[in-house]
Amino acid sequence: DAKTTQPPSMDCAEGRAANLPCNHSTISGNEYVYWYRQIHSQGPQYIIHGLKNNETNEMASLIITEDRKSSTLILPHATLRDTAVYYCIVRVESGGSNYKLTFGKGTLLTVNP
Amino acid sequence: NAGVMQNPRHLVRRRGQEARLRCSPMKGHSHVYWYRQLPEEGLKFMVYLQKENIIDESGMPKERFSAEFPKEGPSILRIQQVVRGDSAAYFCASSRRDGGNEQFFGPGTRLTVL
């Protein structure tokens, strides 16, 4: 799986959009970008994933650049409960050992009141 | 729908004792994955099981660690003769099918070895 690079920490004001970047310059054509988050003392929670088109669900939006070398997770209206470590993971959707989620150190997002 | 359940949530063992961690997957899920998270680090894959089968245990230490997912009952991660370095959070995840686009994680078991 391709390696990802994320900033170690970010701050965001409550009610504002949080934009979390991820670099994955060695991503392969069949690899998806996944985002998980881990709130303190809890298990990781799936947020969203995408291949090349932008994706949106009830939790967040995922913007993938045209060359697919980077992406941004957007939380449109951050709340205090969004404070967590956010992990960007690149993996193939099926086959091989795609079940092995590889978590780096992620980005600690702190939402401030 | 109940999520992935793990117990106990906290486990304290003395060096040399055995630790037994349990994971009940979500209803309808037959694939279980165990991960370990050392302090200040990301989660690391340990083992992938289906009912009565170990599919991939490449991330699990070869000694003292074992895992099973019997036909009936929860998946068990067993650590024999624990050492202080085994202190970590152990997370279980489950998915409906092979690989699983969405692995749903349990709350974890925090093991402390004294």
Coordinates of C-alpha atoms in Angstrom, one line a residue:
Chain A
D1 CA 0.0 0.0 0.0
A2 CA 1.2 3.5 -0.7
K3 CA 2.5 5.6 2.1
T4 CA 0.6 8.6 3.3
T5 CA 1.8 11.8 5.0
Q6 CA -0.3 13.9 7.3
P7 CA 0.4 16.9 9.5
P8 CA 0.7 15.8 13.2
S9 CA -1.8 18.3 14.5
M10 CA -4.3 21.0 13.5
D11 CA -6.7 23.3 15.3
C12 CA -10.1 24.5 14.2
A13 CA -12.7 26.8 15.7
E14 CA -16.0 25.3 16.6
G15 CA -18.6 25.8 13.8
R16 CA -15.9 26.4 11.1
A17 CA -14.9 24.0 8.4
A18 CA -12.0 21.7 9.2
N19 CA -9.8 20.8 6.2
L20 CA -7.4 17.9 6.8
P21 CA -4.8 17.3 4.2
C22 CA -3.1 14.0 3.2
N23 CA -0.3 13.4 0.7
H24 CA -0.2 10.0 -1.1
S25 CA 2.1 10.7 -4.0
T26 CA 2.9 7.0 -4.7
I27 CA -0.7 5.9 -4.9
S28 CA -1.5 3.3 -7.5
G29 CA -4.4 3.4 -10.0
N30 CA -6.4 0.8 -8.1
E31 CA -5.9 2.2 -4.6
Y32 CA -8.6 4.0 -2.8
V33 CA -8.2 6.8 -0.2
Y34 CA -9.9 5.9 3.1
W35 CA -10.4 8.1 6.2
Y36 CA -10.9 6.9 9.7
R37 CA -10.9 8.8 13.0
Q38 CA -10.2 7.7 16.5
I39 CA -11.7 9.7 19.4
H40 CA -9.8 9.4 22.6
S41 CA -10.0 5.9 24.2
Q42 CA -12.3 4.6 21.5
G43 CA -11.9 2.4 18.5
P44 CA -11.4 3.9 15.0
Q45 CA -14.5 5.0 13.1
Y46 CA -14.9 4.8 9.4
I47 CA -15.6 8.2 7.8
I48 CA -15.4 8.1 4.0
H49 CA -13.5 6.7 1.1
G50 CA -13.0 7.5 -2.6
L51 CA -11.1 6.6 -5.7
K52 CA -10.9 9.7 -7.9
N53 CA -14.2 11.5 -7.7
N54 CA -15.1 13.7 -4.8
E55 CA -17.3 12.0 -2.3
T56 CA -19.7 13.3 0.3
N57 CA -21.7 11.7 3.1
E58 CA -23.4 12.7 6.2
M59 CA -20.1 13.0 8.1
A60 CA -17.7 14.6 5.7
S61 CA -16.6 15.4 2.2
L62 CA -13.5 14.0 0.5
I63 CA -11.7 16.0 -2.2
I64 CA -9.1 14.1 -4.3
T65 CA -6.8 16.1 -6.6
E66 CA -6.9 15.2 -10.3
D67 CA -3.5 13.6 -10.2
R68 CA -4.6 11.7 -7.0
K69 CA -1.4 12.5 -5.2
S70 CA -3.2 14.2 -2.4
S71 CA -6.6 14.6 -0.8
T72 CA -8.5 16.7 1.7
L73 CA -11.0 15.6 4.3
I74 CA -13.5 18.3 5.0
L75 CA -15.7 18.5 8.1
P76 CA -18.1 21.3 7.1
H77 CA -19.1 22.5 10.6
A78 CA -16.7 21.1 13.2
T79 CA -18.0 20.5 16.7
L80 CA -16.2 19.8 19.9
R81 CA -17.0 16.1 19.5
D82 CA -15.0 16.0 16.3
T83 CA -11.8 16.4 18.3
A84 CA -9.9 13.2 17.4
V85 CA -7.0 11.7 15.5
Y86 CA -7.8 11.4 11.8
Y87 CA -6.1 8.7 9.7
C88 CA -5.7 8.8 6.0
I89 CA -5.2 5.3 4.6
V90 CA -4.5 4.1 1.0
R91 CA -5.5 0.6 0.0
V92 CA -6.9 -1.5 -2.8
E93 CA -10.6 -2.2 -2.5
S94 CA -10.3 -6.0 -2.9
G95 CA -7.8 -8.7 -3.3
G96 CA -4.4 -9.3 -1.9
S97 CA -4.2 -8.3 1.7
N98 CA -6.3 -5.2 1.4
Y99 CA -7.9 -6.1 4.8
K100 CA -4.7 -4.9 6.5
L101 CA -5.5 -1.4 7.4
T102 CA -2.2 0.5 7.9
F103 CA -2.6 3.3 10.4
G104 CA 0.1 5.9 10.6
K105 CA 0.2 8.5 13.3
G106 CA -2.6 10.6 11.8
T107 CA -3.5 14.2 12.4
L108 CA -4.7 15.2 15.9
L109 CA -7.6 17.7 15.2
T110 CA -8.5 19.8 18.1
V111 CA -11.7 21.8 17.8
N112 CA -11.7 24.8 20.1
P113 CA -14.8 26.5 21.5
Chain B
N1 CA -28.0 -3.2 15.9
A2 CA -25.3 -3.8 18.4
G3 CA -21.8 -2.8 17.3
V4 CA -18.6 -4.8 17.8
M5 CA -18.3 -5.8 21.4
Q6 CA -15.1 -6.4 23.3
N7 CA -14.5 -7.5 26.8
P8 CA -13.1 -6.8 29.2
R9 CA -12.5 -3.1 28.5
H10 CA -9.6 -3.0 30.9
L11 CA -7.5 -5.9 32.0
V12 CA -4.6 -5.9 34.4
R13 CA -2.2 -8.9 34.6
R14 CA 1.1 -9.6 36.3
R15 CA 4.1 -10.7 34.3
G16 CA 3.8 -14.4 33.4
Q17 CA 0.0 -14.6 33.6
E18 CA -2.3 -15.2 30.7
A19 CA -4.5 -12.6 29.1
R20 CA -7.7 -13.6 27.3
L21 CA -9.5 -10.9 25.2
R22 CA -12.9 -11.5 23.7
C23 CA -14.5 -10.0 20.6
S24 CA -18.1 -10.4 19.4
P25 CA -18.5 -9.1 15.8
M26 CA -21.5 -7.2 14.5
K27 CA -24.5 -9.3 13.6
G28 CA -24.1 -10.7 10.2
H29 CA -20.3 -10.3 10.1
S30 CA -18.2 -13.4 9.8
H31 CA -14.8 -11.7 9.4
V32 CA -12.8 -10.6 12.4
Y33 CA -9.5 -8.6 12.6
W34 CA -7.4 -7.9 15.6
Y35 CA -5.1 -4.8 15.9
R36 CA -2.7 -3.6 18.5
Q37 CA -2.1 0.0 19.4
L38 CA 1.0 0.7 21.5
P39 CA 1.1 4.1 23.4
E40 CA 1.5 7.1 21.1
E41 CA 1.4 4.9 17.9
G42 CA -1.1 3.9 15.2
L43 CA -2.9 0.6 15.1
K44 CA -1.0 -2.3 13.7
F45 CA -2.7 -5.3 12.1
M46 CA -2.2 -8.6 14.0
V47 CA -4.5 -11.3 12.6
Y48 CA -7.5 -11.9 10.3
L49 CA -10.0 -14.7 11.0
Q50 CA -13.1 -16.2 9.6
K51 CA -15.3 -18.7 11.4
E52 CA -13.0 -21.6 12.4
N53 CA -10.2 -20.4 10.2
I54 CA -7.1 -18.2 10.5
I55 CA -6.7 -16.4 7.2
D56 CA -3.6 -14.3 8.0
E57 CA -1.6 -14.1 11.2
S58 CA 1.4 -12.4 9.8
G59 CA 1.2 -9.5 12.2
M60 CA 1.0 -11.6 15.3
P61 CA 4.1 -12.5 17.3
K62 CA 4.9 -16.1 16.7
E63 CA 5.3 -16.9 20.4
R64 CA 2.9 -16.5 23.2
F65 CA 0.1 -15.1 21.0
S66 CA -2.8 -17.1 19.5
A67 CA -6.2 -16.3 18.1
E68 CA -9.3 -18.2 17.4
F69 CA -12.8 -17.6 16.1
P70 CA -14.9 -20.7 16.8
K71 CA -18.1 -21.7 15.1
E72 CA -20.0 -20.6 18.2
G73 CA -19.0 -17.8 20.4
P74 CA -16.7 -14.8 20.3
S75 CA -13.3 -14.5 18.8
I76 CA -10.5 -14.9 21.4
L77 CA -7.1 -13.3 21.4
R78 CA -4.9 -15.1 23.9
I79 CA -1.6 -13.9 25.2
Q80 CA 0.4 -16.4 27.4
Q81 CA 3.1 -15.4 29.9
V82 CA 2.5 -11.7 29.4
V83 CA 5.4 -9.3 29.6
R84 CA 5.4 -5.5 30.2
G85 CA 5.8 -4.9 26.5
D86 CA 2.4 -6.4 25.8
S87 CA 0.7 -3.5 27.5
A88 CA -1.3 -1.9 24.8
A89 CA -4.8 -1.3 23.5
Y90 CA -6.1 -4.3 21.5
F91 CA -8.9 -3.5 19.0
C92 CA -11.1 -5.9 17.2
A93 CA -12.9 -5.1 14.0
S94 CA -15.4 -7.0 11.9
S95 CA -16.7 -6.9 8.4
R96 CA -19.5 -8.5 6.4
R97 CA -17.3 -9.8 3.7
D98 CA -13.7 -10.5 2.7
G99 CA -11.5 -7.4 3.0
G100 CA -14.5 -5.3 3.9
N101 CA -14.6 -1.8 2.7
E102 CA -15.8 -0.8 6.1
Q103 CA -14.2 -2.5 9.1
F104 CA -16.3 -1.7 12.2
F105 CA -14.1 -1.4 15.3
G106 CA -14.9 -2.3 18.9
P107 CA -14.1 -0.1 21.8
G108 CA -10.9 -2.0 22.6
T109 CA -9.4 -3.8 25.5
R110 CA -6.7 -1.9 27.4
L111 CA -4.2 -4.4 28.8
T112 CA -1.8 -3.4 31.5
V113 CA 1.0 -5.7 32.6
L114 CA 2.4 -5.0 36.0

